[in-house]
Amino acid sequence: MFHVKHSQDETIAAIATPLGSGGVGVIRVSGEEAQATLITLFLPSNGTKIESHRMLHGWVIDPKTKDKVDEIMACLMLAPKSYTGEDVVEFYCHGGMAIVQKVLSLTLASGSRLAQRGEFTKRAFLNGKLDLAQAEAILDLVNTQSARGAGLAVRQLEGRLSAVVKELRQKLVSMLAKFEVRIDFPDDYPKTNYDAVIRKINAHTQVISDMLRDTQLRRVYRQGLATVIVGKPNVGKSCLLNALLGEDRAIVTDLPGTTRDSIEETININGLPLRIVDTAGLRHPRDKAEQFGVKRTEQELAAADLALVVIDASKQLDKLDRSIIKRAKGKQCIVILNKADLGCKVKLKGYKVSALFGKGIKELKQGLFLAVTNRRETAGNDSVAINERHAECLRGAERALLNAAECCRKGASVDLICIDLKDAIVSLGGVTGEQVSEEVINSIFENFCVGK
Ligand SMILES: Nc1nc2c(ncn2[C@@H]2O[C@H](COP(=O)(O)OP(=O)(O)OP(=O)(O)O)[C@@H](O)[C@H]2O)c(=O)[nH]1
Ligand SMILES: [Mg+2]
């Protein structure tokens, strides 16, 4: 898939441990000249034979002066059994900055060049030692602070994400192959059973959607779901916020236009954090402050993941209510029929509550939880970490498969279905790096540190 670039022929070197003093400092060398570098710079102690995959004891020497620079351990790992898949040498020196720098400069003087960020891992990828998702897992592992995050990254390093994605991709490839022979030899095969194909495609799409939802849900649990309460003035939005919070946070009055600016509070439903914003009622503004409030409300609405549209159920639904519902469409939207204690005149699907008397709030919370988590358990231990790049690839595959299913339903020509299947295959290939541009690869490895 890739052109191995010329620079891969060069031998690279870098300090692999963090800069600063430590117990040990590691200098890593990779490439054709690695073994020669070892022989030039390393003086084995008596009885030490230079063999691959052995810890060697001895000294680093300056080849010009023959001076001993440090007493060290070294390890030669001949290709292909090494991190990069090339010949690799690692020098384990005493961890002082001066020594580590000195040893690095000796390796550079004997024919290596300084490695770029992530270049060792990039070479490992280019040599098929790991796929792109695994390389990214290494990056996460190096950068992650939390034990749970590290656990997810390790699973990804084991190749769980890659395994699921590769299996799916393989299934699509064989499906595509079956279609393509039908294009080439239309008379030799029985007519395609579209219903069966649609069922299969839907099952594949489901696998992808589940992965994406797990990811989304993990984000929500970490950051909270941006939730906004919108509705006409005086329908009881602030009252609802207070009821959800279980305390009087927002000012409630019988005057329309009470809330002038947005208020944000976080509530927690079964561990699910919702960041709820109470907004100024939407209507034609009466004064400047209200005008700003209304504008702000529209921004909050645009930024939210979930909209709670409050309607005064004791009155007839009017044009303004409808237009607010319409504006909230396009994101997850839940209709709340408030003031149900005064009777319900509105025939809309929604949660009947009385924010003032705290009626129906428990049921509403339960409903919110289910709507957000989609009745599923929280991301379990089985899930893999998916970063934004993987999610984008998966979303592309999901879209293509939805299109493919749609084509089948419409009885479109096999060629069109094949195009969508191919798109899905390419998108999935992007996760593991089977089909991905050099630009993407470079941008990923640039996030590594030097020496990794
Ligand atoms: N009977 C009844 N009255 C309610 C209920 N919820 C709110 N109210 C009353 O409706 C009035 C307006 O309530 P708010 O919570 O201030 O309404 P709001 O939507 O925030 O209004 P603005 O901030 O002006 O947009 C107050 O007098 C509340 O007591 C309810 O469930 N039943
Ligand atoms: Mg209010």
Short mmCIF file of C-alpha atoms and ligand atoms in Angstrom, two decimals:
data_model
loop_
_atom_site.label_atom_id
_atom_site.label_comp_id
_atom_site.label_asym_id
_atom_site.label_seq_id
_atom_site.Cartn_x
_atom_site.Cartn_y
_atom_site.Cartn_z
CA MET A 1 0.00 0.00 0.00
CA PHE A 2 2.85 2.28 0.80
CA HIS A 3 5.95 3.46 -0.70
CA VAL A 4 8.71 2.87 1.77
CA LYS A 5 10.49 6.17 1.61
CA HIS A 6 14.14 6.41 0.93
CA SER A 7 14.93 7.78 4.36
CA GLN A 8 14.04 4.36 5.77
CA ASP A 9 17.43 3.19 4.60
CA GLU A 10 19.15 5.49 7.02
CA THR A 11 20.09 4.35 10.48
CA ILE A 12 18.46 6.44 13.17
CA ALA A 13 19.33 7.11 16.79
CA ALA A 14 17.73 8.89 19.73
CA ILE A 15 17.56 9.04 23.49
CA ALA A 16 14.63 6.80 24.41
CA THR A 17 14.26 7.83 28.04
CA PRO A 18 13.00 11.21 29.31
CA LEU A 19 15.55 13.97 29.36
CA GLY A 20 17.01 14.73 32.76
CA SER A 21 18.84 12.63 35.32
CA GLY A 22 17.55 9.20 36.13
CA GLY A 23 18.85 5.79 37.09
CA VAL A 24 19.23 4.65 33.52
CA GLY A 25 19.37 6.46 30.20
CA VAL A 26 18.64 4.50 27.04
CA ILE A 27 19.95 5.32 23.58
CA ARG A 28 18.26 3.43 20.80
CA VAL A 29 19.71 2.88 17.33
CA SER A 30 17.78 1.28 14.47
CA GLY A 31 18.71 0.44 10.92
CA GLU A 32 21.31 -1.33 8.82
CA GLU A 33 24.24 0.28 10.58
CA ALA A 34 23.04 -0.57 14.09
CA GLN A 35 25.24 -3.61 14.55
CA ALA A 36 28.29 -1.81 13.14
CA THR A 37 27.63 1.04 15.57
CA LEU A 38 27.65 -1.41 18.45
CA ILE A 39 30.91 -2.91 17.34
CA THR A 40 32.50 0.53 16.97
CA LEU A 41 31.33 1.98 20.27
CA PHE A 42 31.13 -0.99 22.59
CA LEU A 43 33.98 -2.70 24.40
CA PRO A 44 32.63 -5.94 25.85
CA SER A 45 33.91 -7.03 29.26
CA ASN A 46 35.97 -10.20 29.46
CA GLY A 47 34.02 -13.25 28.35
CA THR A 48 31.13 -11.26 26.87
CA LYS A 49 30.31 -12.46 23.39
CA ILE A 50 28.22 -10.23 21.17
CA GLU A 51 25.04 -12.15 20.42
CA SER A 52 21.58 -11.01 19.45
CA HIS A 53 18.88 -10.74 22.10
CA ARG A 54 21.35 -10.97 25.01
CA MET A 55 22.16 -8.42 27.65
CA LEU A 56 25.79 -7.48 27.15
CA HIS A 57 28.05 -5.94 29.76
CA GLY A 58 30.92 -3.63 28.88
CA TRP A 59 31.89 -0.03 28.18
CA VAL A 60 31.04 2.62 25.69
CA ILE A 61 34.25 3.93 24.26
CA ASP A 62 35.04 6.95 22.19
CA PRO A 63 36.48 5.32 19.06
CA LYS A 64 38.81 8.26 18.41
CA THR A 65 40.48 8.45 21.81
CA LYS A 66 39.66 4.90 22.99
CA ASP A 67 38.54 6.54 26.25
CA LYS A 68 35.90 4.72 28.29
CA VAL A 69 32.79 6.93 28.43
CA ASP A 70 30.57 4.81 30.69
CA GLU A 71 30.12 1.30 32.00
CA ILE A 72 26.94 0.05 30.46
CA MET A 73 24.66 -2.79 29.44
CA ALA A 74 23.77 -3.07 25.78
CA CYS A 75 21.46 -5.22 23.74
CA LEU A 76 21.57 -6.10 20.08
CA MET A 77 18.27 -7.17 18.51
CA LEU A 78 18.73 -8.34 14.96
CA ALA A 79 15.89 -8.03 12.46
CA PRO A 80 13.15 -8.99 12.30
CA LYS A 81 12.75 -9.66 16.02
CA SER A 82 12.97 -6.08 17.21
CA TYR A 83 10.67 -3.16 17.95
CA THR A 84 11.11 -1.60 14.52
CA GLY A 85 11.60 -4.84 12.60
CA GLU A 86 15.10 -3.62 11.69
CA ASP A 87 18.41 -4.29 13.44
CA VAL A 88 18.24 -2.44 16.74
CA VAL A 89 20.84 -1.68 19.38
CA GLU A 90 20.05 -0.22 22.77
CA PHE A 91 22.65 1.23 25.12
CA TYR A 92 21.68 1.35 28.80
CA CYS A 93 23.92 3.97 30.32
CA HIS A 94 24.00 5.70 33.66
CA GLY A 95 21.25 8.28 33.49
CA GLY A 96 23.18 11.52 33.69
CA MET A 97 22.41 14.07 30.98
CA ALA A 98 26.06 14.53 29.99
CA ILE A 99 26.69 10.81 29.54
CA VAL A 100 23.48 10.16 27.65
CA GLN A 101 24.14 13.10 25.33
CA LYS A 102 27.72 11.97 24.81
CA VAL A 103 26.68 8.44 23.84
CA LEU A 104 24.04 9.81 21.48
CA SER A 105 26.60 12.06 19.81
CA LEU A 106 28.95 9.08 19.39
CA THR A 107 26.20 7.11 17.61
CA LEU A 108 25.55 10.11 15.38
CA ALA A 109 29.24 10.43 14.61
CA SER A 110 29.36 6.80 13.57
CA GLY A 111 26.77 7.13 10.85
CA SER A 112 23.30 7.46 12.34
CA ARG A 113 21.09 10.48 12.04
CA LEU A 114 18.85 11.80 14.79
CA ALA A 115 15.44 10.11 14.68
CA GLN A 116 12.36 12.21 14.07
CA ARG A 117 9.38 12.14 16.40
CA GLY A 118 7.79 8.71 16.45
CA GLU A 119 10.16 7.43 13.79
CA PHE A 120 10.93 4.15 15.56
CA THR A 121 7.23 3.38 15.85
CA LYS A 122 6.61 4.56 12.31
CA ARG A 123 9.24 2.13 11.05
CA ALA A 124 7.61 -0.61 13.13
CA PHE A 125 4.35 0.22 11.35
CA LEU A 126 5.94 0.37 7.89
CA ASN A 127 7.62 -2.99 8.54
CA GLY A 128 4.31 -4.56 9.54
CA LYS A 129 5.25 -4.95 13.21
CA LEU A 130 2.06 -3.24 14.28
CA ASP A 131 -0.90 -1.66 12.56
CA LEU A 132 -1.88 1.95 12.79
CA ALA A 133 -4.43 1.47 15.57
CA GLN A 134 -1.76 -0.30 17.61
CA ALA A 135 0.76 2.45 16.95
CA GLU A 136 -1.79 4.96 18.19
CA ALA A 137 -2.31 2.80 21.27
CA ILE A 138 1.38 3.17 22.03
CA LEU A 139 1.00 6.90 21.78
CA ASP A 140 -1.98 6.78 24.18
CA LEU A 141 -0.10 4.52 26.54
CA VAL A 142 2.81 6.92 26.71
CA ASN A 143 0.54 9.92 27.23
CA THR A 144 -2.26 8.54 29.35
CA GLN A 145 -2.50 9.40 33.04
CA SER A 146 -5.34 7.21 34.22
CA ALA A 147 -5.11 3.49 34.89
CA ARG A 148 -8.40 2.91 33.10
CA GLY A 149 -7.18 4.78 30.05
CA ALA A 150 -3.99 2.75 30.10
CA GLY A 151 -5.99 -0.46 30.32
CA LEU A 152 -7.97 0.49 27.23
CA ALA A 153 -4.81 1.40 25.36
CA VAL A 154 -3.20 -1.92 26.23
CA ARG A 155 -6.21 -3.80 24.87
CA GLN A 156 -5.91 -1.79 21.71
CA LEU A 157 -2.21 -2.58 21.58
CA GLU A 158 -3.14 -6.26 21.77
CA GLY A 159 -5.10 -5.54 18.64
CA ARG A 160 -8.71 -5.84 19.81
CA LEU A 161 -9.94 -2.87 17.82
CA SER A 162 -7.92 -4.00 14.83
CA ALA A 163 -9.29 -7.53 15.12
CA VAL A 164 -12.93 -6.42 15.11
CA VAL A 165 -12.37 -3.98 12.27
CA LYS A 166 -10.33 -6.41 10.19
CA GLU A 167 -12.91 -9.16 10.54
CA LEU A 168 -15.66 -6.80 9.47
CA ARG A 169 -13.61 -5.55 6.56
CA GLN A 170 -12.92 -9.13 5.47
CA LYS A 171 -16.64 -9.91 5.47
CA LEU A 172 -17.33 -6.88 3.30
CA VAL A 173 -14.54 -7.84 0.93
CA SER A 174 -16.06 -11.28 0.37
CA MET A 175 -19.51 -9.75 -0.03
CA LEU A 176 -18.07 -7.38 -2.62
CA ALA A 177 -16.35 -10.26 -4.41
CA LYS A 178 -19.65 -12.11 -4.68
CA PHE A 179 -21.28 -9.05 -6.23
CA GLU A 180 -18.42 -8.45 -8.63
CA VAL A 181 -18.52 -11.93 -10.15
CA ARG A 182 -22.19 -11.32 -10.78
CA ILE A 183 -21.33 -8.19 -12.71
CA ASP A 184 -18.80 -10.12 -14.77
CA PHE A 185 -20.83 -13.29 -15.27
CA PRO A 186 -24.46 -12.30 -14.82
CA ASP A 187 -25.89 -15.47 -16.34
CA ASP A 188 -23.91 -17.97 -14.31
CA TYR A 189 -25.37 -17.05 -10.94
CA PRO A 190 -28.84 -17.13 -9.43
CA LYS A 191 -30.51 -13.76 -8.86
CA THR A 192 -29.31 -11.87 -5.82
CA ASN A 193 -31.47 -12.28 -2.76
CA TYR A 194 -31.57 -8.63 -1.72
CA ASP A 195 -33.39 -9.25 1.53
CA ALA A 196 -30.60 -11.51 2.71
CA VAL A 197 -27.99 -8.97 1.63
CA ILE A 198 -29.78 -6.17 3.45
CA ARG A 199 -29.95 -8.26 6.61
CA LYS A 200 -26.23 -8.91 6.44
CA ILE A 201 -25.36 -5.30 5.77
CA ASN A 202 -27.56 -4.20 8.66
CA ALA A 203 -25.82 -6.61 11.00
CA HIS A 204 -22.43 -5.20 9.98
CA THR A 205 -23.69 -1.65 10.38
CA GLN A 206 -24.87 -2.53 13.87
CA VAL A 207 -21.38 -3.63 14.92
CA ILE A 208 -20.02 -0.27 13.81
CA SER A 209 -22.82 1.73 15.40
CA ASP A 210 -22.28 -0.09 18.70
CA MET A 211 -18.60 0.78 18.69
CA LEU A 212 -19.37 4.40 17.94
CA ARG A 213 -22.02 4.60 20.64
CA ASP A 214 -19.72 3.10 23.23
CA THR A 215 -17.20 5.77 22.39
CA GLN A 216 -19.77 8.53 22.54
CA LEU A 217 -21.04 7.22 25.85
CA ARG A 218 -17.55 7.10 27.32
CA ARG A 219 -17.11 10.72 26.35
CA VAL A 220 -20.44 11.63 27.95
CA TYR A 221 -19.51 9.90 31.21
CA ARG A 222 -16.22 11.76 31.24
CA GLN A 223 -17.37 15.20 30.21
CA GLY A 224 -21.11 15.26 30.88
CA LEU A 225 -23.84 15.64 28.31
CA ALA A 226 -24.55 19.19 27.20
CA THR A 227 -28.25 19.58 27.88
CA VAL A 228 -30.33 22.70 27.36
CA ILE A 229 -33.81 23.60 28.64
CA VAL A 230 -35.72 25.67 26.11
CA GLY A 231 -39.29 26.88 25.76
CA LYS A 232 -41.49 29.95 25.75
CA PRO A 233 -41.29 32.39 28.67
CA ASN A 234 -43.14 31.37 31.83
CA VAL A 235 -43.67 27.72 30.89
CA GLY A 236 -41.67 26.65 33.97
CA LYS A 237 -38.13 26.06 32.65
CA SER A 238 -36.38 27.44 35.73
CA CYS A 239 -38.81 25.59 37.94
CA LEU A 240 -37.91 22.38 36.08
CA LEU A 241 -34.18 22.98 36.56
CA ASN A 242 -34.78 23.42 40.29
CA ALA A 243 -36.90 20.27 40.41
CA LEU A 244 -34.22 18.26 38.61
CA LEU A 245 -31.54 19.64 40.92
CA GLY A 246 -33.65 19.18 44.01
CA GLU A 247 -32.84 22.74 45.14
CA ASP A 248 -33.86 26.30 44.36
CA ARG A 249 -31.10 27.38 42.07
CA ALA A 250 -32.85 29.48 39.45
CA ILE A 251 -35.23 32.34 40.16
CA VAL A 252 -38.83 31.47 39.47
CA THR A 253 -41.54 34.11 39.18
CA ASP A 254 -44.92 34.37 37.54
CA LEU A 255 -43.55 37.07 35.26
CA PRO A 256 -42.56 35.98 31.74
CA GLY A 257 -38.96 36.87 30.95
CA THR A 258 -37.59 36.14 34.44
CA THR A 259 -34.50 34.32 33.27
CA ARG A 260 -32.37 36.80 31.38
CA ASP A 261 -29.13 34.88 31.09
CA SER A 262 -28.25 31.20 30.98
CA ILE A 263 -27.52 29.26 34.16
CA GLU A 264 -25.59 26.00 34.11
CA GLU A 265 -25.76 23.23 36.69
CA THR A 266 -24.79 19.58 36.64
CA ILE A 267 -27.11 16.80 37.70
CA ASN A 268 -26.19 13.19 37.98
CA ILE A 269 -28.61 10.42 37.00
CA ASN A 270 -27.34 6.94 37.92
CA GLY A 271 -23.80 8.20 37.45
CA LEU A 272 -24.57 9.88 34.14
CA PRO A 273 -23.65 13.58 34.36
CA LEU A 274 -25.91 16.05 32.55
CA ARG A 275 -24.71 19.62 32.30
CA ILE A 276 -28.05 21.41 32.21
CA VAL A 277 -28.40 24.96 31.01
CA ASP A 278 -31.56 26.94 31.85
CA THR A 279 -32.15 29.60 29.27
CA ALA A 280 -34.18 32.73 28.70
CA GLY A 281 -37.58 31.97 27.24
CA LEU A 282 -37.81 32.21 23.47
CA ARG A 283 -40.18 34.89 22.24
CA HIS A 284 -39.95 38.20 20.54
CA PRO A 285 -37.74 40.12 23.00
CA ARG A 286 -39.21 43.10 24.86
CA ASP A 287 -35.96 44.84 25.77
CA LYS A 288 -32.19 44.76 25.20
CA ALA A 289 -31.37 42.36 28.06
CA GLU A 290 -34.00 39.96 26.87
CA GLN A 291 -32.75 40.30 23.33
CA PHE A 292 -29.29 39.15 24.46
CA GLY A 293 -30.85 36.36 26.48
CA VAL A 294 -32.75 35.06 23.48
CA LYS A 295 -29.65 35.17 21.33
CA ARG A 296 -27.72 33.29 23.97
CA THR A 297 -30.49 30.68 24.13
CA GLU A 298 -30.16 30.04 20.43
CA GLN A 299 -26.41 29.58 20.83
CA GLU A 300 -26.89 27.21 23.76
CA LEU A 301 -29.36 25.25 21.69
CA ALA A 302 -26.91 24.97 18.84
CA ALA A 303 -24.13 23.77 21.15
CA ALA A 304 -26.19 21.22 23.08
CA ASP A 305 -26.31 17.44 22.61
CA LEU A 306 -29.74 17.14 24.16
CA ALA A 307 -32.65 19.60 24.23
CA LEU A 308 -35.41 19.53 26.82
CA VAL A 309 -38.32 21.45 25.26
CA VAL A 310 -40.72 22.64 27.94
CA ILE A 311 -44.32 23.30 27.05
CA ASP A 312 -47.08 24.65 29.27
CA ALA A 313 -49.49 21.74 28.93
CA SER A 314 -52.34 23.63 30.57
CA LYS A 315 -52.59 25.88 27.52
CA GLN A 316 -53.17 25.09 23.87
CA LEU A 317 -50.06 24.48 21.83
CA ASP A 318 -49.31 27.59 19.78
CA LYS A 319 -47.14 28.64 16.86
CA LEU A 320 -44.22 29.62 19.08
CA ASP A 321 -44.18 26.21 20.83
CA ARG A 322 -44.16 24.51 17.47
CA SER A 323 -41.37 26.64 16.13
CA ILE A 324 -39.25 25.93 19.24
CA ILE A 325 -39.78 22.18 18.81
CA LYS A 326 -38.78 22.59 15.21
CA ARG A 327 -35.62 24.46 16.15
CA ALA A 328 -34.67 21.74 18.62
CA LYS A 329 -35.06 19.01 16.03
CA GLY A 330 -31.83 17.76 14.57
CA LYS A 331 -30.50 16.91 17.97
CA GLN A 332 -31.82 14.55 20.57
CA CYS A 333 -34.93 16.28 21.82
CA ILE A 334 -37.29 15.46 24.68
CA VAL A 335 -40.64 17.19 25.06
CA ILE A 336 -41.76 18.00 28.58
CA LEU A 337 -45.43 18.78 29.18
CA ASN A 338 -45.21 20.93 32.31
CA LYS A 339 -47.94 22.23 34.61
CA ALA A 340 -49.74 18.93 34.17
CA ASP A 341 -51.33 19.63 37.57
CA LEU A 342 -53.48 22.25 35.83
CA GLY A 343 -54.72 19.68 33.32
CA CYS A 344 -53.28 18.67 29.98
CA LYS A 345 -54.58 20.28 26.81
CA VAL A 346 -51.63 19.36 24.62
CA LYS A 347 -51.66 16.20 22.58
CA LEU A 348 -47.98 15.57 22.06
CA LYS A 349 -45.76 12.69 22.96
CA GLY A 350 -43.75 13.76 25.97
CA TYR A 351 -43.22 13.52 29.69
CA LYS A 352 -46.06 14.90 31.79
CA VAL A 353 -44.63 16.63 34.83
CA SER A 354 -45.42 19.25 37.38
CA ALA A 355 -42.16 21.01 38.07
CA LEU A 356 -43.78 23.13 40.78
CA PHE A 357 -44.97 20.11 42.76
CA GLY A 358 -42.15 17.76 41.79
CA LYS A 359 -44.53 15.33 40.10
CA GLY A 360 -43.24 13.09 37.33
CA ILE A 361 -39.62 14.19 37.86
CA LYS A 362 -38.41 10.72 38.83
CA GLU A 363 -39.95 9.24 35.70
CA LEU A 364 -38.45 12.03 33.60
CA LYS A 365 -34.97 11.34 35.00
CA GLN A 366 -35.35 7.66 34.25
CA GLY A 367 -36.51 8.52 30.73
CA LEU A 368 -33.55 10.84 30.19
CA PHE A 369 -31.14 8.15 31.32
CA LEU A 370 -32.62 5.60 28.95
CA ALA A 371 -32.75 8.01 26.04
CA VAL A 372 -29.10 8.92 26.43
CA THR A 373 -27.67 5.49 27.16
CA ASN A 374 -30.03 3.82 24.72
CA ARG A 375 -30.94 1.17 27.26
CA ARG A 376 -27.45 -0.15 27.16
CA GLU A 377 -25.08 -0.78 29.97
CA THR A 378 -22.21 1.62 30.23
CA ALA A 379 -19.19 0.88 28.11
CA GLY A 380 -18.04 -2.44 29.48
CA ASN A 381 -14.61 -3.89 29.89
CA ASP A 382 -14.86 -5.44 26.51
CA SER A 383 -14.80 -2.16 24.69
CA VAL A 384 -11.77 -0.71 23.02
CA ALA A 385 -10.59 2.86 23.06
CA ILE A 386 -11.50 4.63 19.86
CA ASN A 387 -9.91 7.93 19.13
CA GLU A 388 -11.48 10.66 17.01
CA ARG A 389 -9.64 9.50 13.89
CA HIS A 390 -10.96 5.95 14.28
CA ALA A 391 -14.45 7.30 14.95
CA GLU A 392 -14.29 9.33 11.74
CA CYS A 393 -13.28 6.22 9.76
CA LEU A 394 -16.06 4.21 11.40
CA ARG A 395 -18.63 6.91 10.71
CA GLY A 396 -17.57 6.85 7.05
CA ALA A 397 -18.04 3.08 6.93
CA GLU A 398 -21.40 3.36 8.68
CA ARG A 399 -22.61 5.94 6.16
CA ALA A 400 -21.45 3.86 3.21
CA LEU A 401 -23.18 0.75 4.53
CA LEU A 402 -26.42 2.64 5.16
CA ASN A 403 -26.23 3.78 1.54
CA ALA A 404 -25.54 0.25 0.37
CA ALA A 405 -28.59 -1.06 2.22
CA GLU A 406 -30.67 1.75 0.76
CA CYS A 407 -29.47 0.86 -2.74
CA CYS A 408 -30.47 -2.75 -2.15
CA ARG A 409 -33.92 -1.71 -0.93
CA LYS A 410 -34.45 0.40 -4.01
CA GLY A 411 -33.26 -2.45 -6.21
CA ALA A 412 -30.46 -0.26 -7.57
CA SER A 413 -27.91 -1.76 -9.92
CA VAL A 414 -25.22 -4.00 -8.48
CA ASP A 415 -22.56 -1.51 -9.58
CA LEU A 416 -23.93 1.12 -7.22
CA ILE A 417 -24.02 -1.28 -4.31
CA CYS A 418 -20.42 -2.21 -5.06
CA ILE A 419 -19.36 1.44 -4.92
CA ASP A 420 -20.80 1.80 -1.42
CA LEU A 421 -19.25 -1.45 -0.28
CA LYS A 422 -15.89 -0.32 -1.58
CA ASP A 423 -16.27 2.98 0.30
CA ALA A 424 -17.00 1.09 3.49
CA ILE A 425 -13.98 -1.15 2.95
CA VAL A 426 -11.69 1.84 2.40
CA SER A 427 -13.02 3.58 5.51
CA LEU A 428 -12.46 0.51 7.67
CA GLY A 429 -8.98 0.11 6.21
CA GLY A 430 -8.25 3.58 7.55
CA VAL A 431 -8.52 2.38 11.15
CA THR A 432 -5.71 -0.15 10.91
CA GLY A 433 -3.76 1.71 8.26
CA GLU A 434 -4.37 -0.80 5.48
CA GLN A 435 -5.70 2.03 3.37
CA VAL A 436 -4.57 5.38 4.56
CA SER A 437 -2.67 8.25 3.06
CA GLU A 438 0.90 9.12 3.89
CA GLU A 439 -0.30 12.48 5.13
CA VAL A 440 -2.47 10.84 7.78
CA ILE A 441 0.41 8.64 8.84
CA ASN A 442 2.78 11.53 9.19
CA SER A 443 0.31 13.52 11.23
CA ILE A 444 -0.12 10.61 13.62
CA PHE A 445 3.56 9.99 14.17
CA GLU A 446 4.29 13.67 14.62
CA ASN A 447 2.41 13.44 17.91
CA PHE A 448 4.97 11.04 19.32
CA CYS A 449 8.05 12.14 21.13
CA VAL A 450 11.56 11.69 19.84
CA GLY A 451 12.93 8.30 20.80
CA LYS A 452 9.61 6.49 20.58
N1 LIG B 1 -49.20 25.13 38.40
C1 LIG B 1 -47.93 25.08 38.03
N2 LIG B 1 -47.20 26.18 37.91
C2 LIG B 1 -45.92 26.10 37.54
C3 LIG B 1 -45.30 24.85 37.26
N3 LIG B 1 -44.04 25.07 36.91
C4 LIG B 1 -43.83 26.40 36.96
N4 LIG B 1 -44.98 27.03 37.36
C5 LIG B 1 -45.15 28.46 37.55
O1 LIG B 1 -44.95 29.13 36.32
C6 LIG B 1 -44.33 30.40 36.53
C7 LIG B 1 -43.07 30.54 35.67
O2 LIG B 1 -42.09 29.62 36.10
P1 LIG B 1 -40.57 29.77 35.68
O3 LIG B 1 -39.87 28.53 36.11
O4 LIG B 1 -40.03 31.07 36.16
O5 LIG B 1 -40.73 29.84 34.13
P2 LIG B 1 -39.60 30.05 33.01
O6 LIG B 1 -39.96 29.18 31.87
O7 LIG B 1 -38.25 29.86 33.61
O8 LIG B 1 -39.82 31.54 32.60
P3 LIG B 1 -38.76 32.60 31.98
O9 LIG B 1 -37.51 32.51 32.77
O10 LIG B 1 -39.48 33.89 32.17
O11 LIG B 1 -38.60 32.27 30.54
C8 LIG B 1 -44.06 30.49 38.02
O12 LIG B 1 -45.08 31.25 38.63
C9 LIG B 1 -44.12 29.05 38.48
O13 LIG B 1 -44.54 28.94 39.81
C10 LIG B 1 -46.11 23.67 37.39
O14 LIG B 1 -45.70 22.54 37.17
N5 LIG B 1 -47.42 23.84 37.75
MG MG B 2 -36.71 31.08 33.83
#
